[in-house]
PDB file of C-alpha atoms in Angstrom:
ATOM      1  CA  ALA A   1       0.000   0.000   0.000  1.00 78.00           C
ATOM      2  CA  LEU A   2       2.950   2.339   0.590  1.00 78.00           C
ATOM      3  CA  GLU A   3       5.103   1.351  -2.391  1.00 86.00           C
ATOM      4  CA  LEU A   4       5.986   3.954  -5.031  1.00 92.00           C
ATOM      5  CA  SER A   5       5.708   2.946  -8.684  1.00 94.00           C
ATOM      6  CA  ASP A   6       8.573   3.162 -11.180  1.00 94.00           C
ATOM      7  CA  HIS A   7       6.767   6.148 -12.691  1.00 96.00           C
ATOM      8  CA  ASP A   8       6.613   7.844  -9.276  1.00 97.00           C
ATOM      9  CA  PHE A   9      10.389   7.626  -8.965  1.00 97.00           C
ATOM     10  CA  GLY A  10      10.749   9.288 -12.379  1.00 95.00           C
ATOM     11  CA  VAL A  11       8.497  12.133 -11.274  1.00 97.00           C
ATOM     12  CA  LEU A  12      10.466  12.563  -8.031  1.00 97.00           C
ATOM     13  CA  GLU A  13      13.760  12.513  -9.948  1.00 97.00           C
ATOM     14  CA  GLN A  14      12.593  15.281 -12.302  1.00 97.00           C
ATOM     15  CA  GLU A  15      11.164  17.377  -9.482  1.00 98.00           C
ATOM     16  CA  ALA A  16      14.336  17.066  -7.388  1.00 97.00           C
ATOM     17  CA  HIS A  17      16.487  18.198 -10.289  1.00 95.00           C
ATOM     18  CA  ARG A  18      14.063  21.043 -11.081  1.00 97.00           C
ATOM     19  CA  LEU A  19      14.328  22.284  -7.498  1.00 97.00           C
ATOM     20  CA  GLY A  20      18.102  21.789  -7.274  1.00 97.00           C
ATOM     21  CA  VAL A  21      17.679  19.190  -4.513  1.00 95.00           C
ATOM     22  CA  ASP A  22      19.892  16.091  -4.347  1.00 96.00           C
ATOM     23  CA  PHE A  23      18.051  12.965  -5.459  1.00 98.00           C
ATOM     24  CA  ILE A  24      18.989  10.113  -3.103  1.00 97.00           C
ATOM     25  CA  VAL A  25      17.378   6.652  -3.066  1.00 97.00           C
ATOM     26  CA  THR A  26      17.764   3.658  -0.730  1.00 97.00           C
ATOM     27  CA  PRO A  27      17.566   0.211  -2.364  1.00 97.00           C
ATOM     28  CA  PHE A  28      16.746  -2.722  -0.070  1.00 95.00           C
ATOM     29  CA  ASP A  29      17.323  -5.620  -2.466  1.00 97.00           C
ATOM     30  CA  HIS A  30      19.040  -6.576  -5.733  1.00 97.00           C
ATOM     31  CA  VAL A  31      15.968  -5.814  -7.873  1.00 96.00           C
ATOM     32  CA  SER A  32      15.668  -2.329  -6.374  1.00 96.00           C
ATOM     33  CA  ALA A  33      19.386  -1.722  -6.839  1.00 97.00           C
ATOM     34  CA  ASP A  34      19.083  -2.651 -10.519  1.00 97.00           C
ATOM     35  CA  PHE A  35      16.155  -0.249 -10.895  1.00 96.00           C
ATOM     36  CA  VAL A  36      17.774   2.743  -9.186  1.00 95.00           C
ATOM     37  CA  SER A  37      20.973   2.239 -11.188  1.00 96.00           C
ATOM     38  CA  GLY A  38      18.959   3.576 -14.155  1.00 95.00           C
ATOM     39  CA  LEU A  39      18.069   6.819 -12.328  1.00 96.00           C
ATOM     40  CA  LYS A  40      20.149   9.997 -12.194  1.00 95.00           C
ATOM     41  CA  LEU A  41      21.159   9.699  -8.550  1.00 97.00           C
ATOM     42  CA  ASP A  42      23.195  12.244  -6.619  1.00 97.00           C
ATOM     43  CA  ALA A  43      23.867   9.537  -4.015  1.00 98.00           C
ATOM     44  CA  VAL A  44      22.711   6.083  -3.021  1.00 98.00           C
ATOM     45  CA  LYS A  45      21.861   5.447   0.635  1.00 98.00           C
ATOM     46  CA  PHE A  46      22.100   2.191   2.569  1.00 98.00           C
ATOM     47  CA  SER A  47      20.037   1.802   5.718  1.00 96.00           C
ATOM     48  CA  SER A  48      21.510   0.736   9.037  1.00 96.00           C
ATOM     49  CA  ALA A  49      19.829  -2.630   8.624  1.00 96.00           C
ATOM     50  CA  ASP A  50      21.893  -3.236   5.463  1.00 97.00           C
ATOM     51  CA  LEU A  51      25.303  -2.076   6.735  1.00 98.00           C
ATOM     52  CA  THR A  52      26.356  -5.726   6.972  1.00 98.00           C
ATOM     53  CA  ASN A  53      24.469  -6.812   3.837  1.00 98.00           C
ATOM     54  CA  TRP A  54      27.628  -7.008   1.792  1.00 98.00           C
ATOM     55  CA  PRO A  55      26.019  -8.900  -1.107  1.00 98.00           C
ATOM     56  CA  LEU A  56      23.534  -6.022  -1.584  1.00 98.00           C
ATOM     57  CA  ILE A  57      26.214  -3.333  -1.212  1.00 98.00           C
ATOM     58  CA  SER A  58      28.508  -5.135  -3.683  1.00 97.00           C
ATOM     59  CA  HIS A  59      25.688  -5.625  -6.176  1.00 97.00           C
ATOM     60  CA  ALA A  60      24.546  -2.005  -5.950  1.00 97.00           C
ATOM     61  CA  LEU A  61      27.940  -0.301  -6.045  1.00 97.00           C
ATOM     62  CA  ALA A  62      28.995  -2.396  -9.036  1.00 95.00           C
ATOM     63  CA  ARG A  63      26.120  -0.777 -10.959  1.00 95.00           C
ATOM     64  CA  ILE A  64      25.719   2.669  -9.405  1.00 95.00           C
ATOM     65  CA  ASN A  65      28.439   5.228 -10.091  1.00 93.00           C
ATOM     66  CA  CYS A  66      27.698   7.894  -7.503  1.00 96.00           C
ATOM     67  CA  PRO A  67      28.590   8.641  -3.870  1.00 97.00           C
ATOM     68  CA  ALA A  68      27.260   6.217  -1.259  1.00 98.00           C
ATOM     69  CA  ILE A  69      25.931   6.960   2.232  1.00 98.00           C
ATOM     70  CA  PHE A  70      25.846   4.332   4.999  1.00 98.00           C
ATOM     71  CA  SER A  71      23.937   4.529   8.277  1.00 97.00           C
ATOM     72  CA  THR A  72      25.538   2.758  11.243  1.00 98.00           C
ATOM     73  CA  GLY A  73      22.666   2.390  13.726  1.00 96.00           C
ATOM     74  CA  MET A  74      22.287  -0.880  15.707  1.00 95.00           C
ATOM     75  CA  TRP A  75      25.925  -1.958  15.144  1.00 97.00           C
ATOM     76  CA  ASP A  76      28.858  -1.868  17.565  1.00 97.00           C
ATOM     77  CA  ASP A  77      32.291  -0.406  16.939  1.00 98.00           C
ATOM     78  CA  ALA A  78      33.886  -3.685  15.816  1.00 98.00           C
ATOM     79  CA  VAL A  79      31.249  -4.292  13.125  1.00 98.00           C
ATOM     80  CA  ILE A  80      31.364  -0.674  11.940  1.00 98.00           C
ATOM     81  CA  ARG A  81      35.153  -0.894  11.568  1.00 98.00           C
ATOM     82  CA  ARG A  82      34.900  -4.102   9.507  1.00 98.00           C
ATOM     83  CA  CYS A  83      32.226  -2.565   7.304  1.00 98.00           C
ATOM     84  CA  ALA A  84      34.269   0.614   6.807  1.00 98.00           C
ATOM     85  CA  LYS A  85      37.186  -1.478   5.512  1.00 97.00           C
ATOM     86  CA  PHE A  86      34.866  -3.340   3.149  1.00 98.00           C
ATOM     87  CA  ILE A  87      33.193  -0.151   1.883  1.00 97.00           C
ATOM     88  CA  GLY A  88      36.613   1.413   1.309  1.00 96.00           C
ATOM     89  CA  THR A  89      37.410  -1.207  -1.323  1.00 96.00           C
ATOM     90  CA  PHE A  90      34.912   0.327  -3.765  1.00 96.00           C
ATOM     91  CA  LYS A  91      35.642   3.277  -6.040  1.00 95.00           C
ATOM     92  CA  ASN A  92      32.580   5.235  -4.888  1.00 95.00           C
ATOM     93  CA  ARG A  93      33.074   8.223  -2.610  1.00 96.00           C
ATOM     94  CA  TYR A  94      31.267   7.471   0.634  1.00 98.00           C
ATOM     95  CA  ALA A  95      30.115   8.794   3.971  1.00 98.00           C
ATOM     96  CA  MET A  96      29.134   7.024   7.171  1.00 98.00           C
ATOM     97  CA  LEU A  97      26.338   8.393   9.343  1.00 98.00           C
ATOM     98  CA  LEU A  98      26.109   8.073  13.098  1.00 98.00           C
ATOM     99  CA  CYS A  99      22.631   6.760  13.846  1.00 96.00           C
ATOM    100  CA  GLN A 100      20.611   5.419  16.770  1.00 94.00           C
ATOM    101  CA  SER A 101      18.009   3.013  15.423  1.00 93.00           C
ATOM    102  CA  THR A 102      15.141   3.584  17.827  1.00 89.00           C
ATOM    103  CA  TYR A 103      12.071   5.680  16.991  1.00 87.00           C
ATOM    104  CA  PRO A 104      12.183   8.107  18.704  1.00 91.00           C
ATOM    105  CA  ALA A 105      15.700   7.798  20.090  1.00 93.00           C
ATOM    106  CA  PRO A 106      16.222   8.876  23.719  1.00 94.00           C
ATOM    107  CA  PRO A 107      18.824  11.636  24.284  1.00 95.00           C
ATOM    108  CA  ASP A 108      21.055   9.460  26.489  1.00 95.00           C
ATOM    109  CA  ALA A 109      21.449   6.920  23.652  1.00 94.00           C
ATOM    110  CA  LEU A 110      22.685   9.328  20.937  1.00 96.00           C
ATOM    111  CA  ASN A 111      26.411   9.196  21.847  1.00 96.00           C
ATOM    112  CA  LEU A 112      27.323  12.021  19.466  1.00 97.00           C
ATOM    113  CA  ARG A 113      31.006  11.884  20.420  1.00 97.00           C
ATOM    114  CA  TYR A 114      31.313   8.659  18.407  1.00 98.00           C
ATOM    115  CA  LEU A 115      31.474  10.984  15.398  1.00 98.00           C
ATOM    116  CA  GLU A 116      35.142  11.479  16.360  1.00 97.00           C
ATOM    117  CA  THR A 117      35.759   7.759  15.773  1.00 97.00           C
ATOM    118  CA  LEU A 118      33.718   7.702  12.553  1.00 97.00           C
ATOM    119  CA  LYS A 119      35.953  10.489  11.195  1.00 97.00           C
ATOM    120  CA  GLU A 120      38.866   8.036  11.424  1.00 97.00           C
ATOM    121  CA  LEU A 121      36.929   5.398   9.469  1.00 97.00           C
ATOM    122  CA  ALA A 122      35.325   7.350   6.622  1.00 97.00           C
ATOM    123  CA  PRO A 123      36.285  10.333   4.458  1.00 97.00           C
ATOM    124  CA  LEU A 124      32.966  12.035   5.269  1.00 98.00           C
ATOM    125  CA  VAL A 125      30.701  11.641   8.294  1.00 98.00           C
ATOM    126  CA  GLY A 126      27.174  12.650   9.054  1.00 98.00           C
ATOM    127  CA  TYR A 127      24.294  12.182  11.455  1.00 98.00           C
ATOM    128  CA  SER A 128      20.969  10.436  10.919  1.00 97.00           C
ATOM    129  CA  GLY A 129      18.748  11.569  13.768  1.00 94.00           C
ATOM    130  CA  HIS A 130      15.611   9.860  15.033  1.00 93.00           C
ATOM    131  CA  GLU A 131      15.261  11.869  18.242  1.00 94.00           C
ATOM    132  CA  HIS A 132      12.762  14.643  18.933  1.00 92.00           C
ATOM    133  CA  GLY A 133      13.771  18.200  18.073  1.00 93.00           C
ATOM    134  CA  VAL A 134      16.742  19.718  16.284  1.00 96.00           C
ATOM    135  CA  GLN A 135      19.402  20.146  18.980  1.00 97.00           C
ATOM    136  CA  ALA A 136      21.209  16.842  18.398  1.00 97.00           C
ATOM    137  CA  SER A 137      21.551  17.547  14.674  1.00 97.00           C
ATOM    138  CA  VAL A 138      23.067  20.959  15.373  1.00 98.00           C
ATOM    139  CA  LEU A 139      25.486  19.450  17.926  1.00 98.00           C
ATOM    140  CA  ALA A 140      26.432  16.732  15.417  1.00 98.00           C
ATOM    141  CA  TYR A 141      27.172  19.410  12.812  1.00 98.00           C
ATOM    142  CA  CYS A 142      29.399  21.192  15.327  1.00 97.00           C
ATOM    143  CA  LEU A 143      31.238  17.891  15.911  1.00 97.00           C
ATOM    144  CA  GLY A 144      32.003  17.525  12.199  1.00 97.00           C
ATOM    145  CA  ALA A 145      28.927  15.981  10.576  1.00 98.00           C
ATOM    146  CA  CYS A 146      28.693  17.291   7.010  1.00 97.00           C
ATOM    147  CA  ILE A 147      25.454  15.399   6.271  1.00 98.00           C
ATOM    148  CA  ILE A 148      22.375  15.782   8.446  1.00 97.00           C
ATOM    149  CA  GLU A 149      19.495  13.399   7.833  1.00 96.00           C
ATOM    150  CA  LYS A 150      16.124  13.925   9.513  1.00 96.00           C
ATOM    151  CA  HIS A 151      12.748  12.479   8.606  1.00 93.00           C
ATOM    152  CA  ILE A 152       9.964  14.901   7.731  1.00 95.00           C
ATOM    153  CA  THR A 153       6.204  14.374   8.040  1.00 95.00           C
ATOM    154  CA  ARG A 154       3.025  16.380   7.808  1.00 95.00           C
ATOM    155  CA  ASP A 155       1.585  14.755  10.921  1.00 94.00           C
ATOM    156  CA  ILE A 156       3.488  12.962  13.697  1.00 92.00           C
ATOM    157  CA  TYR A 157       0.282  11.118  14.681  1.00 92.00           C
ATOM    158  CA  GLN A 158       0.018   9.161  11.412  1.00 91.00           C
ATOM    159  CA  PRO A 159       0.386   5.373  11.697  1.00 88.00           C
ATOM    160  CA  GLY A 160       3.859   3.938  11.224  1.00 83.00           C
ATOM    161  CA  PRO A 161       7.114   3.958  13.201  1.00 79.00           C
ATOM    162  CA  ASP A 162       8.833   6.947  11.572  1.00 87.00           C
ATOM    163  CA  HIS A 163       6.292   9.717  12.113  1.00 90.00           C
ATOM    164  CA  LYS A 164       6.873  10.098  15.859  1.00 87.00           C
ATOM    165  CA  ALA A 165      10.599  10.563  15.195  1.00 89.00           C
ATOM    166  CA  SER A 166      10.073  13.044  12.343  1.00 94.00           C
ATOM    167  CA  LEU A 167       9.972  16.815  12.060  1.00 95.00           C
ATOM    168  CA  ILE A 168       6.949  18.700  10.769  1.00 95.00           C
ATOM    169  CA  PRO A 169       7.776  21.281   8.048  1.00 97.00           C
ATOM    170  CA  GLN A 170       8.053  24.210  10.499  1.00 97.00           C
ATOM    171  CA  GLU A 171      10.525  22.238  12.641  1.00 96.00           C
ATOM    172  CA  PHE A 172      12.487  21.235   9.555  1.00 96.00           C
ATOM    173  CA  SER A 173      12.768  24.921   8.590  1.00 97.00           C
ATOM    174  CA  GLU A 174      13.987  25.659  12.114  1.00 97.00           C
ATOM    175  CA  LEU A 175      16.628  22.928  11.769  1.00 97.00           C
ATOM    176  CA  VAL A 176      17.930  24.528   8.567  1.00 97.00           C
ATOM    177  CA  ARG A 177      17.959  27.948  10.278  1.00 98.00           C
ATOM    178  CA  GLN A 178      19.842  26.570  13.289  1.00 97.00           C
ATOM    179  CA  LEU A 179      22.412  24.793  11.092  1.00 97.00           C
ATOM    180  CA  LYS A 180      23.092  27.972   9.133  1.00 97.00           C
ATOM    181  CA  LEU A 181      23.421  29.904  12.390  1.00 97.00           C
ATOM    182  CA  ALA A 182      25.813  27.288  13.775  1.00 97.00           C
ATOM    183  CA  LYS A 183      27.955  27.553  10.642  1.00 95.00           C
ATOM    184  CA  THR A 184      28.134  31.325  11.108  1.00 95.00           C
ATOM    185  CA  MET A 185      28.965  30.994  14.805  1.00 95.00           C
ATOM    186  CA  LEU A 186      31.697  28.394  14.246  1.00 95.00           C
ATOM    187  CA  GLY A 187      33.572  30.654  11.817  1.00 92.00           C
ATOM    188  CA  GLU A 188      37.134  29.655  10.960  1.00 91.00           C
ATOM    189  CA  ASN A 189      40.102  28.317  12.910  1.00 92.00           C
ATOM    190  CA  LYS A 190      41.760  31.720  13.168  1.00 93.00           C
ATOM    191  CA  LYS A 191      41.391  34.681  15.517  1.00 93.00           C
ATOM    192  CA  VAL A 192      39.875  37.722  13.885  1.00 90.00           C
ATOM    193  CA  VAL A 193      39.566  40.974  15.799  1.00 94.00           C
ATOM    194  CA  THR A 194      36.335  42.654  14.719  1.00 92.00           C
ATOM    195  CA  GLN A 195      35.852  46.346  14.082  1.00 94.00           C
ATOM    196  CA  ALA A 196      33.636  46.536  17.175  1.00 96.00           C
ATOM    197  CA  GLU A 197      36.397  44.979  19.281  1.00 94.00           C
ATOM    198  CA  LEU A 198      38.946  47.458  17.933  1.00 94.00           C
ATOM    199  CA  LEU A 199      36.703  50.337  18.950  1.00 95.00           C
ATOM    200  CA  ASN A 200      36.220  48.841  22.429  1.00 95.00           C
ATOM    201  CA  ARG A 201      39.945  48.322  22.812  1.00 94.00           C
TER     202      ARG A 201
END
């Protein structure tokens, strides 16, 4: 009942490119991987559940020539390290996302500092958040996440596991605003004396 048709994916692809939005798709099996290999993808995403599904990853990356994104929820450090080595054998650029695979995720389970370890394992890191609110995503950005993934919904009370862990459009806009503000606040790794400071001095 919730499956998109092949035609639907074509419509989404065209609309994403019209809007200048990256078109990213997650295949869950070999047939889906074959189908999405015919689309103009900006990236292919692999869910946390498939981080250890090496047959699927191998099949997909042999056919899809674009960057790949991997979520790491539900796996421990040893498994993530093994998977990072395996993923690194492919020619695709890739990123690994810190993720906590509960919906919604409690704050004490997020462990955002693990981003420091992920930075040693992947050329790019990001954060896939399933917690309420926007604060964790902003903190993850400040810790080096260059990709922020959050679910969006029109109504958090709809049936299904994802809605309760999703942002409504107004919250999503606030997340974007907060991320832009954080980027401004972080600045650069150099000390600049502002004009206002010079006058105060």
